mmCIF file of C-alpha atoms in Angstrom:
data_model
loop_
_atom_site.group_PDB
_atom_site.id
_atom_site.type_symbol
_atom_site.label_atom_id
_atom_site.label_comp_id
_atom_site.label_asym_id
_atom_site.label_seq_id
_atom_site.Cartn_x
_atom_site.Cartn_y
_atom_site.Cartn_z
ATOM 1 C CA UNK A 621 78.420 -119.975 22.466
ATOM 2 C CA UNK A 622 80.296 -116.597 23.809
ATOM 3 C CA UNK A 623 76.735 -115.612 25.399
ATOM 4 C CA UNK A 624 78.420 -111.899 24.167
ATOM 5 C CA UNK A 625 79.717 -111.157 21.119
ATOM 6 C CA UNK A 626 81.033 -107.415 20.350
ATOM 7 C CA UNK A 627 81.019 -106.096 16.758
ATOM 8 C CA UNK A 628 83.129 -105.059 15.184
ATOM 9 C CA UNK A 629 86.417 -106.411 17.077
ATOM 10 C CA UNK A 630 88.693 -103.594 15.378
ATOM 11 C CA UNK A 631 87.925 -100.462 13.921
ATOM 12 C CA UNK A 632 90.021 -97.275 12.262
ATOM 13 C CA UNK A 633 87.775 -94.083 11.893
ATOM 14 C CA UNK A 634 88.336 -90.671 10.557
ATOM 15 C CA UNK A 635 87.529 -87.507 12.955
ATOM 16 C CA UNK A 636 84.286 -86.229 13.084
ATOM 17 C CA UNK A 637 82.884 -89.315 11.363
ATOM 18 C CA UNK A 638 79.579 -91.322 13.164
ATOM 19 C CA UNK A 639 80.428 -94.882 14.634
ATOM 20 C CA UNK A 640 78.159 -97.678 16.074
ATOM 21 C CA UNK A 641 79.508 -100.483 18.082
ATOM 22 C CA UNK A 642 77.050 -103.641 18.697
ATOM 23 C CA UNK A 643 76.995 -105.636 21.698
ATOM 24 C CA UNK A 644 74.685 -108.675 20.949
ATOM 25 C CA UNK A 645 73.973 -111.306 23.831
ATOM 26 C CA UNK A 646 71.908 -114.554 24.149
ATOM 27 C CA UNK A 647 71.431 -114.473 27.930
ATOM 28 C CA UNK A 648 68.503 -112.689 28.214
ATOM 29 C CA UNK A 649 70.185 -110.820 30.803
ATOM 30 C CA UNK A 650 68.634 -107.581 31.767
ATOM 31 C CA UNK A 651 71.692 -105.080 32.315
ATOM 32 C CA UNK A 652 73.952 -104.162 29.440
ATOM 33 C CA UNK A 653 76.681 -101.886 29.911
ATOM 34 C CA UNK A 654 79.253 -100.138 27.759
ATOM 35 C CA UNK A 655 82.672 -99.491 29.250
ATOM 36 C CA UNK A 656 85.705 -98.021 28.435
ATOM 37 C CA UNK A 657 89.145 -98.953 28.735
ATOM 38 C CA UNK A 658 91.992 -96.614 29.270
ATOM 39 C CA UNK A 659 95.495 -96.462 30.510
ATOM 40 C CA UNK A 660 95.988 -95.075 33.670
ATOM 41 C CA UNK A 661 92.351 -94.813 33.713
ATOM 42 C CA UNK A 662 90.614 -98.502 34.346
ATOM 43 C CA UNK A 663 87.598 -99.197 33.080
ATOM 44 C CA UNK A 664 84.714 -96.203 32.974
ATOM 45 C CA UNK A 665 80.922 -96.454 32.697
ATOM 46 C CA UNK A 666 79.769 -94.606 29.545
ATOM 47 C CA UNK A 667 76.127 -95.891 29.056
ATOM 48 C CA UNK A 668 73.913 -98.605 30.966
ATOM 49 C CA UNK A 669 70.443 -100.130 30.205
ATOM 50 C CA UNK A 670 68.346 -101.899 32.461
ATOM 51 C CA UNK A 671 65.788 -102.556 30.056
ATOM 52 C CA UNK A 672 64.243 -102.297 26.426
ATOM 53 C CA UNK A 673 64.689 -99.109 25.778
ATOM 54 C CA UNK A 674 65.747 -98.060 29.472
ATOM 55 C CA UNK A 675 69.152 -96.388 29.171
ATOM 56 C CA UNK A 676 70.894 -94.189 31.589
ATOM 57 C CA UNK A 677 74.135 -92.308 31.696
ATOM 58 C CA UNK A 678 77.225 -93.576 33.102
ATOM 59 C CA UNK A 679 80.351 -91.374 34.510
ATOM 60 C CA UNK A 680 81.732 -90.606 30.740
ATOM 61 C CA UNK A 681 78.544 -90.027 28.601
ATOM 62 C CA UNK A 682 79.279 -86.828 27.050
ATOM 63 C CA UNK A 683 80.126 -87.592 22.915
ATOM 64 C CA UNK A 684 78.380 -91.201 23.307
ATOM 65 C CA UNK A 685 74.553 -92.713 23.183
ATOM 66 C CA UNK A 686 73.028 -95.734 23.329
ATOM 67 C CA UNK A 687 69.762 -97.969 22.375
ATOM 68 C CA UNK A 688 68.555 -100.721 22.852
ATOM 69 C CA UNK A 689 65.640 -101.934 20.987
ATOM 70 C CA UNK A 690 65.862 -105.331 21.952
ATOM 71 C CA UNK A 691 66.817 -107.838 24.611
ATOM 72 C CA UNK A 692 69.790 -108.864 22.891
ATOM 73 C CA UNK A 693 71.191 -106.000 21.215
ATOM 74 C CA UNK A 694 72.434 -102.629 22.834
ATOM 75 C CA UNK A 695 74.413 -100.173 20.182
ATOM 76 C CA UNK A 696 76.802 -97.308 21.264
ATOM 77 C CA UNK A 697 77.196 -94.469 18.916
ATOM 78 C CA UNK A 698 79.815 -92.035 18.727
ATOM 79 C CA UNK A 699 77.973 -88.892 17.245
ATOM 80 C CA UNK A 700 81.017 -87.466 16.013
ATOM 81 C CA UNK A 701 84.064 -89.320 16.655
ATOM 82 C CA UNK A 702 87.435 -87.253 18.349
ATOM 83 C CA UNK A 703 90.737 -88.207 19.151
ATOM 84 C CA UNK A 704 89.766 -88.495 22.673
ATOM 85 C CA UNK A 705 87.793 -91.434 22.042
ATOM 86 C CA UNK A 706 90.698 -93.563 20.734
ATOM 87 C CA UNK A 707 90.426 -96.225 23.059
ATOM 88 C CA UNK A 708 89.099 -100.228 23.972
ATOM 89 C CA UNK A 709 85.282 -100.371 24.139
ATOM 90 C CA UNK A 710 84.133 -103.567 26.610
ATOM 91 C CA UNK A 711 80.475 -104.406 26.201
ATOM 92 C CA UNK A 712 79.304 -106.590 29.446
ATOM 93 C CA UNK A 713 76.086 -108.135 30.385
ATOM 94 C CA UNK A 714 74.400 -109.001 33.937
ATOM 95 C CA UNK A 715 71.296 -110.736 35.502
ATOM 96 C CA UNK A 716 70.299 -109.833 39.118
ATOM 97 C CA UNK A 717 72.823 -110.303 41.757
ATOM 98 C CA UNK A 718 75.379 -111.963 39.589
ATOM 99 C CA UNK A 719 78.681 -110.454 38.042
ATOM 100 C CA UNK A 720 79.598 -109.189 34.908
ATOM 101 C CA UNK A 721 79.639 -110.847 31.545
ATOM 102 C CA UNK A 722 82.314 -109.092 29.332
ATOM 103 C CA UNK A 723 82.576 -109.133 25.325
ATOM 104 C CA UNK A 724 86.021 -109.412 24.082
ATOM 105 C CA UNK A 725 86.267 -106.068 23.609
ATOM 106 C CA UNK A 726 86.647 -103.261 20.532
ATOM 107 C CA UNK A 727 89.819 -101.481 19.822
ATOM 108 C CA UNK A 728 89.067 -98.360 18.331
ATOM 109 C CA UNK A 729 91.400 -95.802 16.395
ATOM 110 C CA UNK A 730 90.190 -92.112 15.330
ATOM 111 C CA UNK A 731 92.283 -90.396 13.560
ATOM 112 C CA UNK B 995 82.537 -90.637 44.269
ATOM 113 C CA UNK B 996 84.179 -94.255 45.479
ATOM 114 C CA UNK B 997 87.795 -94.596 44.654
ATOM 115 C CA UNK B 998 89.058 -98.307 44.730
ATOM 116 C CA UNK B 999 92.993 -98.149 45.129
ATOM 117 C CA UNK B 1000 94.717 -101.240 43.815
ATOM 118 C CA UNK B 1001 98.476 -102.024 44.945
ATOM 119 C CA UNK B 1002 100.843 -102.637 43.344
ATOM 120 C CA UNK B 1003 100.065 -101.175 39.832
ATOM 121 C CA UNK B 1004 102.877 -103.454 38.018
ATOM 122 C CA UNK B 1005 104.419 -107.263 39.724
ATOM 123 C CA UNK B 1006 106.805 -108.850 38.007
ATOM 124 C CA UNK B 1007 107.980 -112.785 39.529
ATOM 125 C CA UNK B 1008 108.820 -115.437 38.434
ATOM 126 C CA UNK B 1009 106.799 -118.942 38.830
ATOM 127 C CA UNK B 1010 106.527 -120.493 41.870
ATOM 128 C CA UNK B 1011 106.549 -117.477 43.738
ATOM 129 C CA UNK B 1012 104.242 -116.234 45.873
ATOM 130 C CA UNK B 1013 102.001 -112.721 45.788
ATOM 131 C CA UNK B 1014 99.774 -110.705 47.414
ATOM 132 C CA UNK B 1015 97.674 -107.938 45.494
ATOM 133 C CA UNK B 1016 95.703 -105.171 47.390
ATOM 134 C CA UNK B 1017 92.120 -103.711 46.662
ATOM 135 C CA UNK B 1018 91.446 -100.943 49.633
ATOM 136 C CA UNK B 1019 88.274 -98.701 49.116
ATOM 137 C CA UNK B 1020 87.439 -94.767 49.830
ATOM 138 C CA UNK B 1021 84.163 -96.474 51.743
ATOM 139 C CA UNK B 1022 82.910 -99.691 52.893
ATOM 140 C CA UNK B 1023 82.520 -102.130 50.173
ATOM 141 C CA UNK B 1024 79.080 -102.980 48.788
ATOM 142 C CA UNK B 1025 80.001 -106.336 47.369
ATOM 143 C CA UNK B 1026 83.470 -106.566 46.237
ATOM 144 C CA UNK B 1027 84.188 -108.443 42.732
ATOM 145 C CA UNK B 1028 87.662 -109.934 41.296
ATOM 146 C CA UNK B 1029 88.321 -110.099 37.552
ATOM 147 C CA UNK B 1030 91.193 -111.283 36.067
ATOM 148 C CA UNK B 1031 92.082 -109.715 32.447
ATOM 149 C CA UNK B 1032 94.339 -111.414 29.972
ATOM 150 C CA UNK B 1033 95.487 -109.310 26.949
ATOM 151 C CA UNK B 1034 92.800 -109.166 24.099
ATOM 152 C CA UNK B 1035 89.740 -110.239 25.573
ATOM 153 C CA UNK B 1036 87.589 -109.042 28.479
ATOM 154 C CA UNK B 1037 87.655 -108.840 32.397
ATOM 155 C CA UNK B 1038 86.669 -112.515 33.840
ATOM 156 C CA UNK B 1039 85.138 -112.965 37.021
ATOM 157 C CA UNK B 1040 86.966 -114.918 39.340
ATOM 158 C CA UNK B 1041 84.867 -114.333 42.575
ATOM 159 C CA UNK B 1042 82.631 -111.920 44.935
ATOM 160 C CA UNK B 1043 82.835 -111.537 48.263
ATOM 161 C CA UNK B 1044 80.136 -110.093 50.149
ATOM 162 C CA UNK B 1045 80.949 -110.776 54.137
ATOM 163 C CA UNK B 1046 83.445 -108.753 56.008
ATOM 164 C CA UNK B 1047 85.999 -111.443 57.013
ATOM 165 C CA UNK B 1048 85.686 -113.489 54.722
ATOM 166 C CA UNK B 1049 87.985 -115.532 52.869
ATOM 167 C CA UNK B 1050 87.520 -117.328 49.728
ATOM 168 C CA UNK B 1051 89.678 -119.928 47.801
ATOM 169 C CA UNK B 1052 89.869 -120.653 44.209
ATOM 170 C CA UNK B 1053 92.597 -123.400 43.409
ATOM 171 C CA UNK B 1054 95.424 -121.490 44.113
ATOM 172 C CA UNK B 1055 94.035 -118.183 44.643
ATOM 173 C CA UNK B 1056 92.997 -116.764 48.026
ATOM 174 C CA UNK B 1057 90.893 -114.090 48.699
ATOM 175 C CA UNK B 1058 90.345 -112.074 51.464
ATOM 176 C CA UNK B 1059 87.628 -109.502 52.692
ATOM 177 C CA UNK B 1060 88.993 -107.267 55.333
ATOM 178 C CA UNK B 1061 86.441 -106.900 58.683
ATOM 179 C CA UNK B 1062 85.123 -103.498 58.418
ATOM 180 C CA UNK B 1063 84.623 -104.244 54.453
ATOM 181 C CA UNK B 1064 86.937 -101.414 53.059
ATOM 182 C CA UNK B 1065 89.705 -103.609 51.753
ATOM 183 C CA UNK B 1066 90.357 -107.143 49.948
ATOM 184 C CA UNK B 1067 93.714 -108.624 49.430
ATOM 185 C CA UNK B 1068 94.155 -111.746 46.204
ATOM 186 C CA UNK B 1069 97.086 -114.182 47.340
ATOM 187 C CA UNK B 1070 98.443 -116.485 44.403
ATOM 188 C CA UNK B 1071 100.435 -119.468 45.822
ATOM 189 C CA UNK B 1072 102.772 -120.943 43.394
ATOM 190 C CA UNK B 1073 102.357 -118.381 40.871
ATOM 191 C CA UNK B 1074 102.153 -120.285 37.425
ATOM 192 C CA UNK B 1075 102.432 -118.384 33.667
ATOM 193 C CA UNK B 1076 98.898 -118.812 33.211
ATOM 194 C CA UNK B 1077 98.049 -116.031 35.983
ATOM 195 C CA UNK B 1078 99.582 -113.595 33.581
ATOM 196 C CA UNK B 1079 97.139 -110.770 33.376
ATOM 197 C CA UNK B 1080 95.564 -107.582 34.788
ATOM 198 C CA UNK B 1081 93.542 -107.595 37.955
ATOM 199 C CA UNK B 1082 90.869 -105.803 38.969
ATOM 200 C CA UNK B 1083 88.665 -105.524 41.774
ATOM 201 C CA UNK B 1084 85.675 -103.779 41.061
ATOM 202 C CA UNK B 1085 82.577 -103.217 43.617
ATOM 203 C CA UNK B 1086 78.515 -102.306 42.905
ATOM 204 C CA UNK B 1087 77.385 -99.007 42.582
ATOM 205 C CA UNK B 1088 74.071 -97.408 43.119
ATOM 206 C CA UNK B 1089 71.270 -99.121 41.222
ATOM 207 C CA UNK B 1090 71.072 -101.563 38.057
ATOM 208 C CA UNK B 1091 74.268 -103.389 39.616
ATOM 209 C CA UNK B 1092 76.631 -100.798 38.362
ATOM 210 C CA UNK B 1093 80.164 -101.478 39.210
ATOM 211 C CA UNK B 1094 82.771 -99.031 39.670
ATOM 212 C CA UNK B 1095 86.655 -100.481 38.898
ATOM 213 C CA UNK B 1096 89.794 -100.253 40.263
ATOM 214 C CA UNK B 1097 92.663 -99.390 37.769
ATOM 215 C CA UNK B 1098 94.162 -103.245 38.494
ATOM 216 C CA UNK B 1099 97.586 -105.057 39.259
ATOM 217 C CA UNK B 1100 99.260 -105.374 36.136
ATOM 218 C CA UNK B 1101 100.966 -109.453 36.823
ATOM 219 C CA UNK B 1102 103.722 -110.771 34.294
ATOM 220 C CA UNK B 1103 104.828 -114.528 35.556
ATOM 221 C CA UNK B 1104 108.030 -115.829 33.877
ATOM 222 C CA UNK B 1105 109.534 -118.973 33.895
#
């Protein structure tokens, strides 16, 4: 009973190829968020949602989007996967005024 | 833009010591968050601040909230191998409780 699960947990893609990531939660927490982990880099916003089908941009949007249909689900695509985007993708939930909720993460490679 | 500056990047001890790790912010603090990372898996929350001044204790962890809200220090007593993991102090941003990160204190514990 995670309350977050991220799917898939590992993933190898080819260049240029489309990928969706699923963050699926059983909070009924309003905010989702997709993040980013990097070295050297932390953790960057890439997406956010504060609602069914309310999404907004985060600080490193540009190659990513994002829907959510539902409560519990919010997707990230990568339209057309690059190098660049080799990296740790943290899915994290919150309700109003409390902290974050993180998945356990997904390590993707594109090569 | 905020920049949260975290200090020192990399602390290696061994247990039983004693540490001090640094968050200090670019502007005052809206509410301050710490996470603690492990390898694998996602940022935890470990506590939020809110008050400048304040200080707030978790087992052996202290944390403190500088007065004019632009910096937060996390004191481990009696560091144990279990406190192995990245940092991170993170703080809200703007609307939909956004939270921007810090890059973390990377902590390795050895017996």
């Amino acid at each position: 009973d995670a309350g977050i699960t991220q799917s898939p947990r590992h993933k190898v893609t080819e260049t240029g190829t489309p990928v969706t990531l699923r963050c699926h939660q059983t909070e009924n927490h309003r905010y989702m968020y997709w993040y980013r982990q990097d070295p050297g880099h932390g953790l960057r916003l890439i997406h956010y949602s504060y609602g069914v089908k309310d999404t907004d941009k985060g600080e490193v949007s540009d190659g990513y989007s994002v829907s959510r249909s539902k409560t519990e689900d919010f997707l990230l695509t990568l339209e057309s996967a690059t190098s660049s985007q080799t990296s740790v993708y943290f899915c994290a939930i919150a309700g109003s005024g409390d902290g974050y909720t993180f998945g356990s993460g997904t390590r993707l490679t594109v090569v | 833009t905020q920049l949260l500056e975290q200090s020192p990047q990399f602390l290696s001890i061994q247990e039983g010591e004693n540490l001090t790790v640094y968050c200090n912010s670019s502007s005052v603090f809206s509410s301050l968050q710490w996470y603690r990372q492990e390898p694998g898996e996602g940022p935890v929350l470990l506590v939020t601040v809110v008050t400048g001044g304040e200080v707030k204790k978790l087992k052996r962890l202290t944390f403190q909230f500088g007065d004019a809200r632009k910096d937060s220090s996390l004191h481990i007593t009696a560091a144990q191998t279990g406190d192995t993991g990245l940092y991170l102090c993170a703080d809200t941003t703007g609307t939909a409780s956004k939270l921007t990160f810090g890059t973390g204190t990377r902590l390795q514990v050895t017996l």
